[in-house]
XYZ file of C-alpha atoms in Angstrom:
478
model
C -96.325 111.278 -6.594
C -95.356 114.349 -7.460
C -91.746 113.152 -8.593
C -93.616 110.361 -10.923
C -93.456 113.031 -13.977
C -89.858 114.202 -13.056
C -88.556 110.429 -13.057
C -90.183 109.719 -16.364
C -88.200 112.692 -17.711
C -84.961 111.824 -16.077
C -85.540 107.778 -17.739
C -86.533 109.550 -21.392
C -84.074 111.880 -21.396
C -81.655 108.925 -20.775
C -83.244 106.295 -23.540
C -83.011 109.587 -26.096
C -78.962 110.190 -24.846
C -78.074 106.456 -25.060
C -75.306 106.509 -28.301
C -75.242 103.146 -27.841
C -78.748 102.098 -27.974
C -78.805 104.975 -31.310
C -75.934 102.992 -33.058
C -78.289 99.758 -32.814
C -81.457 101.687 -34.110
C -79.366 103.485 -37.067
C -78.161 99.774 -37.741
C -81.682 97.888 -37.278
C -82.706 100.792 -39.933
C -80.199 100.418 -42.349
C -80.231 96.591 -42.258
C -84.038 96.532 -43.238
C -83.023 99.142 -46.042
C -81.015 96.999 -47.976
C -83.232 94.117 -46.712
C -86.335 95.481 -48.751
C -83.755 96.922 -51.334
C -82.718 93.108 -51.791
C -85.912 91.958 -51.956
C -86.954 94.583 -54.706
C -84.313 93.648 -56.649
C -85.122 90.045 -56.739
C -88.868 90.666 -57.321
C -87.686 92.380 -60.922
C -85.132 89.319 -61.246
C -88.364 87.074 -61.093
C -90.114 89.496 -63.304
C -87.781 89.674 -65.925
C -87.190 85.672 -65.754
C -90.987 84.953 -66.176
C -91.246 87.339 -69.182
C -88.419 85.845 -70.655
C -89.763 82.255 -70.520
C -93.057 83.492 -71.531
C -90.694 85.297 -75.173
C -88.770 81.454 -75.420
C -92.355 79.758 -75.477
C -93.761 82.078 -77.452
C -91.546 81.084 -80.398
C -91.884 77.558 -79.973
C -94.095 75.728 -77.213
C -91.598 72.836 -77.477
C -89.018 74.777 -75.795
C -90.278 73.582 -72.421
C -89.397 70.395 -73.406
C -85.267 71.052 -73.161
C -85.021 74.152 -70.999
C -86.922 72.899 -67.811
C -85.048 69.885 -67.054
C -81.825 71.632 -68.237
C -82.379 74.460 -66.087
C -83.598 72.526 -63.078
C -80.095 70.456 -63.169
C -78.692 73.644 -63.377
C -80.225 75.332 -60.553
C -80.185 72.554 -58.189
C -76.294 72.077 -59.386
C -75.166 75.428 -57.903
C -77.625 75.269 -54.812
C -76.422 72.317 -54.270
C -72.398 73.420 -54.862
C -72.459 76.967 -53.486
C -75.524 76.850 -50.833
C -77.374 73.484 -50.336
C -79.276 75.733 -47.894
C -80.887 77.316 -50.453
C -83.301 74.731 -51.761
C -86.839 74.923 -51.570
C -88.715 78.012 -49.652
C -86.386 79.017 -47.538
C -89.395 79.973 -44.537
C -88.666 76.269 -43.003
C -84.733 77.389 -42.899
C -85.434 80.683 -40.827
C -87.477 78.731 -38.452
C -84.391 76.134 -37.788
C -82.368 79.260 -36.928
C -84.535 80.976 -34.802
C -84.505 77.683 -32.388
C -82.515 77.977 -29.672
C -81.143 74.543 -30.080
C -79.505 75.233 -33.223
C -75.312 76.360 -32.619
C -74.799 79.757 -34.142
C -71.635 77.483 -36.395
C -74.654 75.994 -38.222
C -76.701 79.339 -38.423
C -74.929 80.215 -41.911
C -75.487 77.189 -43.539
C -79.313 78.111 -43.500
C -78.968 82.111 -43.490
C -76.205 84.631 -44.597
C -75.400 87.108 -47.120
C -73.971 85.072 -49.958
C -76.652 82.518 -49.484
C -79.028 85.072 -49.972
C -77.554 86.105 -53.519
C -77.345 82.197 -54.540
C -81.076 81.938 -53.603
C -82.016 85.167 -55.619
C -80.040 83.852 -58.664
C -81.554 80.358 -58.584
C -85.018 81.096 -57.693
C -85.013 83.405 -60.731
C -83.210 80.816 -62.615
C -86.121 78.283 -61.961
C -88.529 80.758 -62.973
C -86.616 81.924 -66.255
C -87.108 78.177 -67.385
C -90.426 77.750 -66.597
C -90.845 75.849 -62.863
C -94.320 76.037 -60.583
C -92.641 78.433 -57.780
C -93.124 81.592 -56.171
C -90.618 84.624 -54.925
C -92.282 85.078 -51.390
C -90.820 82.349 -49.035
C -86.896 82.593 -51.268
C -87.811 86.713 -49.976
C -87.984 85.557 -46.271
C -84.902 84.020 -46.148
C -82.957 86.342 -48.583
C -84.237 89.529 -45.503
C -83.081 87.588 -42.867
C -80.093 86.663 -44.074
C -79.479 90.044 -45.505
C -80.434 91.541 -42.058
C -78.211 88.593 -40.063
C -75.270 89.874 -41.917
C -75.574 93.576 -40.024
C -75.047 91.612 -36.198
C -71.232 92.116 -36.940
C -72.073 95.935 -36.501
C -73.708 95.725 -33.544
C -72.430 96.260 -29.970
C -71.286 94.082 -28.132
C -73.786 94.810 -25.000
C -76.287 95.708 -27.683
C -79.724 94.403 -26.503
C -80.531 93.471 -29.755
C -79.715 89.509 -30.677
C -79.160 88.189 -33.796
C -82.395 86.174 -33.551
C -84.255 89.548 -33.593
C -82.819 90.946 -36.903
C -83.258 87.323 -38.967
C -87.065 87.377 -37.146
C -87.719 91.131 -38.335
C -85.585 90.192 -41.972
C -87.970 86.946 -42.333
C -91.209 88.875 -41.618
C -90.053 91.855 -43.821
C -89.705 89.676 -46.903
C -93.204 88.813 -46.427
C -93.864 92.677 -46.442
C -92.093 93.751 -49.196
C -93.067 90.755 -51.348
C -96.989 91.301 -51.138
C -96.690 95.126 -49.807
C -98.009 94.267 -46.688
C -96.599 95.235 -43.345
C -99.485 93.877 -41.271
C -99.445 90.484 -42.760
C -95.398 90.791 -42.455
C -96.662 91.445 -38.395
C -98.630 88.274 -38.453
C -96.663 86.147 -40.056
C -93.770 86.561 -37.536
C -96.613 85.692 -34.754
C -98.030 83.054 -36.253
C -95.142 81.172 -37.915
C -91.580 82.225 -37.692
C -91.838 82.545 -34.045
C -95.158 81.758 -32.658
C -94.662 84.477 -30.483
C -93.652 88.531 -30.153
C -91.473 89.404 -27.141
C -91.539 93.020 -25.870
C -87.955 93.106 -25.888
C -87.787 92.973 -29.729
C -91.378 93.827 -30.670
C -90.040 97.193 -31.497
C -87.450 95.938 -33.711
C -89.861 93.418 -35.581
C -91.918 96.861 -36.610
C -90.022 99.027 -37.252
C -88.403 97.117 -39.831
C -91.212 95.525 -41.398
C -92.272 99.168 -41.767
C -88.676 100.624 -43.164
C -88.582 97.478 -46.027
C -92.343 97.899 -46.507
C -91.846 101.704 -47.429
C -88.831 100.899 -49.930
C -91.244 98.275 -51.844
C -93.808 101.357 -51.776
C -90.929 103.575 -53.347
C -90.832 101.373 -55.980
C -93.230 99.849 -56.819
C -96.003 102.704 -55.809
C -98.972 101.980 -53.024
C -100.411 98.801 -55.496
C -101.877 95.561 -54.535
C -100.268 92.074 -55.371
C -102.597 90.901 -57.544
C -104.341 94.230 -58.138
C -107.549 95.053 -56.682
C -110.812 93.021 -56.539
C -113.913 95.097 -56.311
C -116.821 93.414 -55.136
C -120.055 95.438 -54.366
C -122.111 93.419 -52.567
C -122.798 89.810 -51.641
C -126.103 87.631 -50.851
C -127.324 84.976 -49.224
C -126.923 82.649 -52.619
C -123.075 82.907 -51.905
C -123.664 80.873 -48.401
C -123.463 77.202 -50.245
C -120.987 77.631 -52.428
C -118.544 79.439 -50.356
C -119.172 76.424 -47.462
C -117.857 74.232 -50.682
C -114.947 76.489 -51.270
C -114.037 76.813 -47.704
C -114.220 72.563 -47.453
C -112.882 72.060 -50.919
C -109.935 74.658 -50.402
C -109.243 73.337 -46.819
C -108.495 68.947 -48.082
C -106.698 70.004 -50.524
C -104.542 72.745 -49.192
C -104.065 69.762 -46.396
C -103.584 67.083 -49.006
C -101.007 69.281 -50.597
C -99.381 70.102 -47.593
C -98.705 66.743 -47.044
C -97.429 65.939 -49.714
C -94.815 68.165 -49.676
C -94.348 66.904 -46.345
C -94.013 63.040 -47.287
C -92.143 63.963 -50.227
C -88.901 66.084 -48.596
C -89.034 63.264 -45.688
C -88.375 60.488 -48.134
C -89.908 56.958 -47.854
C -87.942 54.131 -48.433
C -89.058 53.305 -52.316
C -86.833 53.758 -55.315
C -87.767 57.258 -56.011
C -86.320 58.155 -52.803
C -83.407 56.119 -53.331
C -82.840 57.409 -56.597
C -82.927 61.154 -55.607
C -80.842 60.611 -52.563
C -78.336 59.025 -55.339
C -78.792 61.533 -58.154
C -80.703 64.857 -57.005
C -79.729 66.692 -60.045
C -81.063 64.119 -62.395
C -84.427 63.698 -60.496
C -84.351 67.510 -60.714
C -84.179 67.247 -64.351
C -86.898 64.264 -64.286
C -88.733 66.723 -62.232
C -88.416 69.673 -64.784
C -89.284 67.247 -67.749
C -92.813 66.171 -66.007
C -93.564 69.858 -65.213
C -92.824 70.564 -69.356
C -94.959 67.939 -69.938
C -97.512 69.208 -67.854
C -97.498 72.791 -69.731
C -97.613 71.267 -72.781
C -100.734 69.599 -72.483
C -102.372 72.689 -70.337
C -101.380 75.246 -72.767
C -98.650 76.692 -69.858
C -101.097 76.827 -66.976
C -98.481 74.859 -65.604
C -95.292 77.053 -65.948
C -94.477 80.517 -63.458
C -95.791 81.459 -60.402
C -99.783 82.173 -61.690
C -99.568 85.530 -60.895
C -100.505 87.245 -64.218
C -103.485 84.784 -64.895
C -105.278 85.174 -61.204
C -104.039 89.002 -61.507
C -106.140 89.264 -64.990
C -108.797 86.910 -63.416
C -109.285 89.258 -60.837
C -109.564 91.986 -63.139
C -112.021 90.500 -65.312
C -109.587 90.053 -68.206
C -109.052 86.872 -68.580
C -110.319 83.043 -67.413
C -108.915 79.782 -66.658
C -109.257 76.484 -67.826
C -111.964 73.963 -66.112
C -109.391 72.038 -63.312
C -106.332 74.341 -63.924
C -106.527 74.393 -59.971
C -105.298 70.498 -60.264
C -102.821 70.996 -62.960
C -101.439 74.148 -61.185
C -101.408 71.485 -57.918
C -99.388 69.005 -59.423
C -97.051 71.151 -61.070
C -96.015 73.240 -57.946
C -95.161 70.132 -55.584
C -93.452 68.212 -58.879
C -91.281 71.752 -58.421
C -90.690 71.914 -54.917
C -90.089 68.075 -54.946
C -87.460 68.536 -57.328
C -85.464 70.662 -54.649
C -84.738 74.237 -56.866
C -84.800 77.622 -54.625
C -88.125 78.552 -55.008
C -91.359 79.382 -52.909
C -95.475 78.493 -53.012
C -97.555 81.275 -51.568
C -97.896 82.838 -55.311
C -98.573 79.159 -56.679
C -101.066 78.253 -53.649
C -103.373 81.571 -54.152
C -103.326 80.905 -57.680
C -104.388 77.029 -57.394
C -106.814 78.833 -54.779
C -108.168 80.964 -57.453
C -108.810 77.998 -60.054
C -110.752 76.215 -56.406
C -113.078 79.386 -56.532
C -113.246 79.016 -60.684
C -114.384 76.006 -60.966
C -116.720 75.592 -57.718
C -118.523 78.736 -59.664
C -118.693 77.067 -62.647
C -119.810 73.256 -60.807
C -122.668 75.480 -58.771
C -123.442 77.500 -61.747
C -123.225 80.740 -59.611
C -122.993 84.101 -60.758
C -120.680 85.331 -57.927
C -117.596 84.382 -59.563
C -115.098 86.819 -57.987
C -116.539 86.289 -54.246
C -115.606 82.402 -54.694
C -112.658 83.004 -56.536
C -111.186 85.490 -53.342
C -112.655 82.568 -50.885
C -110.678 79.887 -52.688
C -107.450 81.926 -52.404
C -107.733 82.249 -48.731
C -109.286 79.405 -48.123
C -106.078 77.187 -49.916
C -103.255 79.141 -48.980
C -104.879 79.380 -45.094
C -105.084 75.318 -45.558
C -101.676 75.315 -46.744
C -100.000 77.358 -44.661
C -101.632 76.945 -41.545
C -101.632 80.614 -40.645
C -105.223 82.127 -41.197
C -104.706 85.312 -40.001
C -101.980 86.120 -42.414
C -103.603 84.355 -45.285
C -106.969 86.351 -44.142
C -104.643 89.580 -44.154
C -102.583 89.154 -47.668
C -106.306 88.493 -49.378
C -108.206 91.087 -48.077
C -105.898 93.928 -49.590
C -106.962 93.052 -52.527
C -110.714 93.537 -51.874
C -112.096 97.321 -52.246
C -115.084 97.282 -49.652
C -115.779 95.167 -46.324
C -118.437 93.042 -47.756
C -116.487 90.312 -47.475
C -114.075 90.608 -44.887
C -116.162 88.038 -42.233
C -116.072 85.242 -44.905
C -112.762 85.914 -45.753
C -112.449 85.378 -41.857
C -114.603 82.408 -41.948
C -113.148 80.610 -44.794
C -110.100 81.253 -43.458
C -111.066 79.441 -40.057
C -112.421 76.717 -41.498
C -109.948 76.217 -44.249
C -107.314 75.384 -41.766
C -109.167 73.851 -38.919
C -109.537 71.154 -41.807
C -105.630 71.515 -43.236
C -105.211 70.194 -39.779
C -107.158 67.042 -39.797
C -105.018 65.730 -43.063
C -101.363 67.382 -42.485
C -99.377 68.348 -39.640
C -97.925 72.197 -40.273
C -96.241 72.436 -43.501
C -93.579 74.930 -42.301
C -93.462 73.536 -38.884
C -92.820 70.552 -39.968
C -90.486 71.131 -42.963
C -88.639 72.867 -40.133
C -88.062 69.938 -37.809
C -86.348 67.778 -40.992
C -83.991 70.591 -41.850
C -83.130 70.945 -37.794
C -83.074 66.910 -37.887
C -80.396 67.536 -40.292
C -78.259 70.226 -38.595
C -78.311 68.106 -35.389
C -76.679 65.318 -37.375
C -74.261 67.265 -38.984
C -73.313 68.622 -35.634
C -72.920 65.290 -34.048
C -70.959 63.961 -37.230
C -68.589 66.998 -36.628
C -68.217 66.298 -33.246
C -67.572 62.809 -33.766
C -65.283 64.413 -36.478
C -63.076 66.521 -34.180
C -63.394 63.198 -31.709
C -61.282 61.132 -34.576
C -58.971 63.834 -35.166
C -57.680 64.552 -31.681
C -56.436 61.163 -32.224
C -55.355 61.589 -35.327
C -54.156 65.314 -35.410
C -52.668 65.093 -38.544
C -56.026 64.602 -40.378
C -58.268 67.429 -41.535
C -61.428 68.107 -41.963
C -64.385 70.479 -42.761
C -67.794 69.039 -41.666
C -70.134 70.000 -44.483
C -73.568 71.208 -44.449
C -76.377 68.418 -45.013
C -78.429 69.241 -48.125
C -81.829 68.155 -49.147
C -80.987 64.800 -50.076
C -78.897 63.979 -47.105
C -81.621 65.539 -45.012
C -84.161 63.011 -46.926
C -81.526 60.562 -46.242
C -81.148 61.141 -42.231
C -85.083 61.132 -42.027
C -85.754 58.069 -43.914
C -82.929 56.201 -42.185
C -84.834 57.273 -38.868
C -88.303 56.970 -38.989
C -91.306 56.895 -41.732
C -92.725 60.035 -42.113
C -96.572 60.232 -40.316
């Protein structure tokens, strides 16, 4: 016993000496620099591109009109050209790398550097012209493939696998976008990986910590949507928060769903005709969400964050059902297939959820119900309490409310899961659908040309529509 101390010494003194286990911490550290550098810089892209569509439709609300289907095309035009892994939230494409299944050839159609900058210009783009979307899923995949693009500088008998840095990239998107390394902890648990092995546990950490501290040097120690201070609660907030938590929970479901159903495909025309022309069903897609803001004077257009940030602080209100408008408007978006993300949109149709059950139940605890819709929707949509339960409760000043945030929470997506299979999961298993088929195509490909060896070819990546395409062809969605 008396050499335990010595040996634990000897084995320290060893980890501390290791220049090779140093050269993979200095890179793990500088990877999640740039990682939460990146992501900074595409949070004031998004900025920027909501105040400037908020200037064009200032001027003339008719704007809309032209600029949203043009600028959808657009988007979905260079996605489509330079990065057709780019479309949509990006969290689905992280989890089809992390799968063990998946060939590293196929890897950087779904994650790498340049597709990172493509998604950061068109999920800006999208937002610049007025589209339903959020910056917090495109931030997950820009990290991780920001931080994939640092396993060249690793060692070659470096214990640290490429799977770590895109898991520790993905989960510190989610902490630099909402400046919040524990929920950028639990999401990696509860859906990048569904689990958090000791042998990279200490990667995952520290750089969710490191990308977390460069959003604090920029943007200061602040709260997403600001802070919500709520001094007490009462017994009167029991009925109406079991509505929330029920309300918030089918629809978050019914909404995951569709989202679901609508990036499987069916076999109807609609289908058919995106398949045939995605960029003009994109610009369809933009026209209906113009339409939309027209007649909800713009509840429709951005992410939501400035109206549920002023709603919080008891600046401003929303209109009776902007929950439903907000609703439509976000899947129309993601259904048309632009770069763009729906955590912001889902807390703020969350918020409307708490609105409007407060103004149904004439109750005087507005705020309360308004918090308890956001995590009760975005728990339902997601499927991941904890971190929905986590990214909400910043935002509260006090603990009154952290065991119904809990509850609603619970609830929330113990019903999700009655109407919807996992959103993420499941958006997932179409884009790794996809890869598989482009794989076997390639290999069937490379089968064709050793008989042929004067033929060339270059197997391309499947994009969203070809993806609809291969599920439709396959089975109807469930």
């Amino acid at each position: 016993m008396s050499d335990l101390p010595s040996l634990r010494a000897s084995a320290l003194a060893n980890r501390l000496s290791d220049w090779r286990a140093w050269r993979d911490r200095i890179v793990v550290w500088l990877a999640a620099i740039v990682a939460g550098l990146c992501v900074v810089v595409f949070t004031k892209m998004t900025e920027f591109a909501a105040d400037l569509f908020q200037t064009i439709r200032a001027h003339s609300v008719a704007w809309p009109l032209l600029l949203t289907p043009l600028g959808g095309m657009l988007a979905v035009w260079i996605a489509r050209t330079w990065a057709p892994g780019s479309a949509g939230s990006g969290i689905p494409q992280v989890m089809v790398c992390l799968d063990p299944s998946v060939p590293p050839s196929r890897v950087r159609h779904f994650v790498s550097t340049r597709l990172s900058i493509i998604k950061s210009v068109c999920g800006a783009l999208a937002l610049s012209v007025g589209f339903s979307s959020g910056r917090e899923g495109p931030s997950v995949q820009i990290a991780a493939g920001i931080m994939h693009g640092f396993r060249r500088f690793l060692g070659p008998d470096s214990r640290i696998q490429p799977n770590d840095l895109m898991l520790a990239g993905g989960a510190a998107g989610i902490a630099a976008a909402f400046n919040t390394p524990l929920a950028g902890v639990m999401f990696a648990i509860e859906e990048l990986s569904r689990r958090f092995e000791q042998r990279s546990s200490g990667v995952i950490v520290t750089a969710i910590i490191i990308a977390g501290l460069v959003s604090v040097s920029v943007f200061g120690n602040l709260n997403y949507f600001g802070r919500l201070t709520i001094e007490e609660t009462r017994i009167a907030l029991l009925v109406p928060a079991a509505i929330c938590a029920v309300v918030s929970g089918a629809l978050g479901g019914l909404f995951s769903r569709l989202l679901i159903v609508s990036s499987a495909g069916t076999k109807d025309r609609v289908t058919a005709f995106r398949i045939a022309h995605p960029i003009w069903f994109a610009g369809g897609c933009g026209l209906a969400v113009a339409i939309l803001g027209l007649v909800s004077g713009g509840s429709a257009h951005g992410s939501g964050y400035e109206l549920t940030r002023g709603l919080l602080a008891h600046e401003e209100s929303v209109p009776f059902l902007y929950a439903g408008v907000k609703f439509i408007a976000t899947w129309i978006s993601y259904w048309s297939g632009i770069p763009g993300g729906i955590f912001a949109p889902a807390l703020s149709v969350g918020a409307g959820i708490g609105y409007d059950i407060a103004m149904l139940t004439h109750s005087d605890l507005m705020m309360p119900l308004v918090a308890l819709g956001m995590v009760g929707f975005l728990a339902a949509v997601t499927q991941a309490p904890i971190t929905s339960f986590i990214i909400v409760m910043e935002m509260i000043d006090g603990h009154m409310m952290v065991l119904s945030l809990m509850a609603t929470a619970l609830v929330a997506s113990l019903i999700s899961r009655l109407v919807s299979p996992p959103l993420y999961h499941s958006l997932a298993q179409l884009q790794l659908e996809g890869a598989k088929a482009a794989e076997n195509a390639a290999a069937g490909a490379d089968a064709d040309n050793a008989a042929s060896p004067d033929t060339e070819r270059d197997a391309p990546p499947l994009d969203n529509a070809a993806i609809t395409e291969q599920a439709s062809n396959t089975k109807e969605p469930t």
